[in-house]
Amino acid sequence: MTDTVMTIAIDGPAAAGKGTLSRLIAEAYGFHHLDTGLTYRATAKALLDRGLPLDDEAVAEKVARELELAGLDRDVLSVHAIGEAASKIAVMPAVRRALVEAQQAFAVRKPGTVLDGRDIGTVVCPDAPVKLYVTASPEVRARRRYDEIVAKGQSADYETIFEDVKKRDERDMGRADSPLKPAVDAHLLDTSEMSIEAAFQVARAFIDAALK
Ligand code: C5P
């Protein structure tokens, strides 16, 4: 094994398929995976659980700095209200600095890492040798969220989810600090009409080329 750590940066809007794609890549290459959205979600949940405000940057930063990456539980953190709260605290520069430091420490784990989020290729790992920007139309992403919820036996309203997807995009793309956008050297992957398996094959080709 060499000393070089391979980092794969995956960004994109909510429900574009980047989480599933990241997990497949991490599994195929034996790399560590961090869903950085969970770090924002866990910080937001800790604030909500303690009855602390979501609009006090100093308080939110303190909670962000106490976060343990090892304890992030996707099932607990995936609820909609936590996602909304996460995107509110994600506009705070002090919170972002705290979480980005933890993410950068994770990114250098051997033999390699896959990080997915909104600002991995632009801010967290700007030197990553492989950057993917995974996207899909808002309609397709809302439909996927809807199907996921219904598959769990819960009820959902497509129009509400569609409006939420658009609102979340606006907040993530419109914020001043680290807005969601493709890095200039990112490969764009539109999964609107592509299966996750097909997206994985495209990603593999980029990664294998970088590993050579
Ligand atoms: O990806 P996920 O929906 O779990 O992310 C929740 C929220 O956390 C996003 O809407 C976004 O506002 C924020 N986030 C971020 N930067 C990241 C990952 C997530 O700002 N790298």
Coordinates of C-alpha atoms and ligand atoms in Angstrom, one line a residue:
M1 CA 0.0 0.0 0.0
T2 CA 1.3 3.5 -0.8
D3 CA 1.1 6.5 1.4
T4 CA -1.2 8.3 -1.0
V5 CA -4.8 8.5 0.2
M6 CA -7.4 8.5 -2.6
T7 CA -10.2 10.9 -1.9
I8 CA -13.4 11.0 -3.9
A9 CA -15.6 14.1 -3.6
I10 CA -19.3 13.7 -4.5
D11 CA -21.6 16.7 -4.4
G12 CA -25.1 17.4 -5.5
P13 CA -28.6 18.5 -4.4
A14 CA -30.9 16.5 -2.0
A15 CA -32.1 13.1 -3.4
A16 CA -30.0 13.1 -6.5
G17 CA -28.7 9.7 -5.7
K18 CA -25.3 10.7 -4.4
G19 CA -25.7 8.8 -1.1
T20 CA -26.4 5.5 -2.7
L21 CA -23.6 6.1 -5.3
S22 CA -21.1 7.0 -2.5
R23 CA -21.9 3.8 -0.6
L24 CA -21.5 1.7 -3.7
I25 CA -18.1 3.3 -4.5
A26 CA -16.9 3.0 -0.9
E27 CA -17.8 -0.7 -0.8
A28 CA -16.3 -1.5 -4.2
Y29 CA -12.9 0.2 -3.4
G30 CA -12.8 -0.6 0.3
F31 CA -12.8 3.1 1.2
H32 CA -14.2 4.9 4.3
H33 CA -17.4 6.8 3.6
L34 CA -18.7 10.0 5.2
D35 CA -22.1 11.4 4.4
T36 CA -21.4 15.0 5.4
G37 CA -25.1 15.9 5.4
L38 CA -25.3 13.7 8.6
T39 CA -22.9 16.0 10.4
Y40 CA -25.2 19.0 9.7
R41 CA -28.2 16.9 10.6
A42 CA -26.7 15.6 13.9
T43 CA -25.7 19.2 14.9
A44 CA -29.3 20.3 14.2
K45 CA -30.8 17.4 16.1
A46 CA -28.6 18.0 19.1
L47 CA -29.8 21.6 19.2
L48 CA -33.5 20.5 18.9
D49 CA -33.1 17.8 21.5
R50 CA -31.7 20.3 24.0
G51 CA -34.3 22.9 23.3
L52 CA -31.6 25.3 22.0
P53 CA -32.3 27.9 19.3
L54 CA -31.5 27.2 15.6
D55 CA -30.5 30.8 15.0
D56 CA -27.7 31.4 17.5
E57 CA -24.5 30.9 15.7
A58 CA -22.2 30.7 18.7
V59 CA -24.4 28.0 20.4
A60 CA -24.6 26.0 17.2
E61 CA -20.9 26.2 16.7
K62 CA -20.2 24.9 20.2
V63 CA -22.6 21.9 19.5
A64 CA -20.9 21.3 16.1
R65 CA -17.5 21.1 17.8
E66 CA -18.7 18.5 20.2
L67 CA -19.9 16.2 17.4
E68 CA -18.5 12.6 17.2
L69 CA -18.4 11.3 13.7
A70 CA -18.5 7.7 14.9
G71 CA -22.0 8.1 16.4
L72 CA -23.9 9.3 13.3
D73 CA -27.0 7.2 12.8
R74 CA -28.6 7.6 9.4
D75 CA -32.0 6.1 10.4
V76 CA -32.4 8.5 13.3
L77 CA -31.2 11.5 11.3
S78 CA -33.0 11.0 8.1
V79 CA -36.4 12.5 9.2
H80 CA -37.6 15.4 7.2
A81 CA -37.7 18.0 10.0
I82 CA -34.0 17.4 10.9
G83 CA -33.1 17.9 7.2
E84 CA -34.9 21.3 7.2
A85 CA -33.2 22.3 10.5
A86 CA -29.8 21.2 9.1
S87 CA -30.1 23.4 6.1
K88 CA -30.9 26.4 8.4
I89 CA -27.7 26.0 10.5
A90 CA -25.7 25.1 7.4
V91 CA -25.8 28.8 6.4
M92 CA -23.7 29.7 9.5
P93 CA -20.0 30.2 8.7
A94 CA -18.8 29.2 12.2
V95 CA -20.8 25.9 12.1
R96 CA -19.4 25.2 8.6
R97 CA -15.9 25.8 9.8
A98 CA -16.3 23.4 12.7
L99 CA -17.8 20.6 10.6
V100 CA -15.4 21.1 7.7
E101 CA -12.4 20.6 10.0
A102 CA -13.9 17.3 11.2
Q103 CA -14.6 16.3 7.6
Q104 CA -11.1 17.1 6.5
A105 CA -9.6 15.0 9.3
F106 CA -11.8 12.1 8.1
A107 CA -10.8 12.7 4.4
V108 CA -7.2 11.6 5.0
R109 CA -8.0 8.1 6.4
K110 CA -6.1 5.3 4.6
P111 CA -6.5 3.7 2.1
G112 CA -9.1 6.2 0.7
T113 CA -12.3 8.0 1.4
V114 CA -15.5 9.0 -0.2
L115 CA -17.2 12.1 1.1
D116 CA -20.5 13.3 -0.2
G117 CA -22.3 16.6 0.4
R118 CA -22.7 20.0 -1.1
D119 CA -19.2 21.6 -0.9
I120 CA -16.8 18.7 -0.9
G121 CA -15.2 19.4 -4.3
T122 CA -15.2 23.2 -3.8
V123 CA -14.3 23.6 -0.1
V124 CA -13.7 20.5 2.0
C125 CA -11.4 18.5 -0.5
P126 CA -10.6 20.9 -3.3
D127 CA -7.6 18.7 -4.2
A128 CA -9.5 15.5 -4.5
P129 CA -8.4 13.6 -7.7
V130 CA -11.9 12.6 -8.5
K131 CA -14.9 14.9 -8.2
L132 CA -18.4 14.1 -9.2
Y133 CA -21.4 16.4 -9.3
V134 CA -24.5 14.2 -9.2
T135 CA -27.8 15.9 -10.1
A136 CA -31.3 15.1 -11.3
S137 CA -34.3 17.3 -12.1
P138 CA -36.3 18.5 -9.1
E139 CA -39.3 16.4 -10.3
V140 CA -37.3 13.2 -10.4
R141 CA -35.8 13.9 -7.0
A142 CA -39.2 14.6 -5.4
R143 CA -40.6 11.5 -7.0
R144 CA -37.7 9.4 -5.5
R145 CA -38.3 10.9 -2.0
Y146 CA -42.0 10.2 -2.4
D147 CA -41.4 6.6 -3.4
E148 CA -38.9 6.1 -0.5
I149 CA -41.4 7.3 2.1
V150 CA -44.3 5.3 0.6
A151 CA -42.1 2.2 0.5
K152 CA -41.7 2.5 4.2
G153 CA -45.4 2.3 4.6
Q154 CA -45.8 6.0 5.5
S155 CA -48.0 8.5 3.8
A156 CA -46.6 11.3 1.6
D157 CA -47.9 14.2 -0.6
Y158 CA -45.9 14.6 -3.8
E159 CA -46.6 18.3 -4.2
T160 CA -45.4 19.1 -0.7
I161 CA -42.2 17.1 -1.2
F162 CA -41.7 18.8 -4.6
E163 CA -42.0 22.3 -3.0
D164 CA -39.6 21.3 -0.2
V165 CA -37.0 20.0 -2.7
K166 CA -37.1 23.4 -4.5
K167 CA -36.9 25.3 -1.3
R168 CA -34.0 23.3 -0.1
D169 CA -32.2 23.8 -3.4
E170 CA -32.7 27.6 -3.2
R171 CA -31.3 27.6 0.3
D172 CA -28.3 25.4 -0.5
M173 CA -27.5 27.1 -3.8
G174 CA -28.2 30.6 -2.6
R175 CA -26.3 30.9 0.6
A176 CA -23.2 33.1 0.8
D177 CA -20.9 30.6 2.5
S178 CA -20.0 27.5 0.4
P179 CA -23.1 27.5 -1.9
L180 CA -23.9 24.2 -3.7
K181 CA -22.3 24.3 -7.1
P182 CA -20.1 22.0 -9.2
A183 CA -16.3 22.4 -8.8
V184 CA -14.8 23.6 -12.0
D185 CA -13.1 20.2 -12.4
A186 CA -16.0 18.0 -11.4
H187 CA -17.6 15.4 -13.7
L188 CA -21.3 16.1 -14.1
L189 CA -23.6 13.1 -13.7
D190 CA -27.3 13.7 -14.4
T191 CA -29.2 10.7 -13.0
S192 CA -32.7 11.9 -14.1
E193 CA -32.8 9.1 -16.6
M194 CA -30.0 6.9 -15.4
S195 CA -30.2 3.9 -13.1
I196 CA -27.9 4.0 -10.0
E197 CA -26.1 1.0 -11.5
A198 CA -25.4 2.9 -14.7
A199 CA -24.2 6.0 -12.7
F200 CA -21.9 3.7 -10.7
Q201 CA -20.3 2.3 -13.9
V202 CA -19.6 5.9 -15.1
A203 CA -18.1 6.8 -11.7
R204 CA -16.0 3.7 -11.8
A205 CA -14.4 4.7 -15.1
F206 CA -13.4 8.1 -13.7
I207 CA -12.0 6.5 -10.5
D208 CA -10.1 3.8 -12.3
A209 CA -8.5 6.3 -14.6
A210 CA -7.4 8.4 -11.6
L211 CA -6.0 5.4 -9.8
K212 CA -3.8 4.4 -12.7
Ligands
C5P1 O1 -27.6 15.8 2.3 P1 -28.6 16.1 3.4 O2 -30.0 16.3 2.9 O3 -28.5 15.1 4.5 O4 -28.1 17.5 4.0 C1 -28.9 18.2 4.9 C2 -28.5 19.7 4.8 O5 -27.2 19.9 5.3 C3 -28.5 20.2 3.3 O6 -29.7 20.7 2.9 C4 -27.5 21.3 3.4 O7 -28.1 22.5 3.8 C5 -26.5 20.9 4.5 N1 -25.2 20.4 4.0 C6 -24.3 21.3 3.7 N2 -23.0 20.9 3.3 C7 -22.7 19.6 3.2 C8 -23.7 18.6 3.4 C9 -25.0 19.0 3.8 O8 -24.5 22.5 3.8 N3 -21.5 19.2 2.8

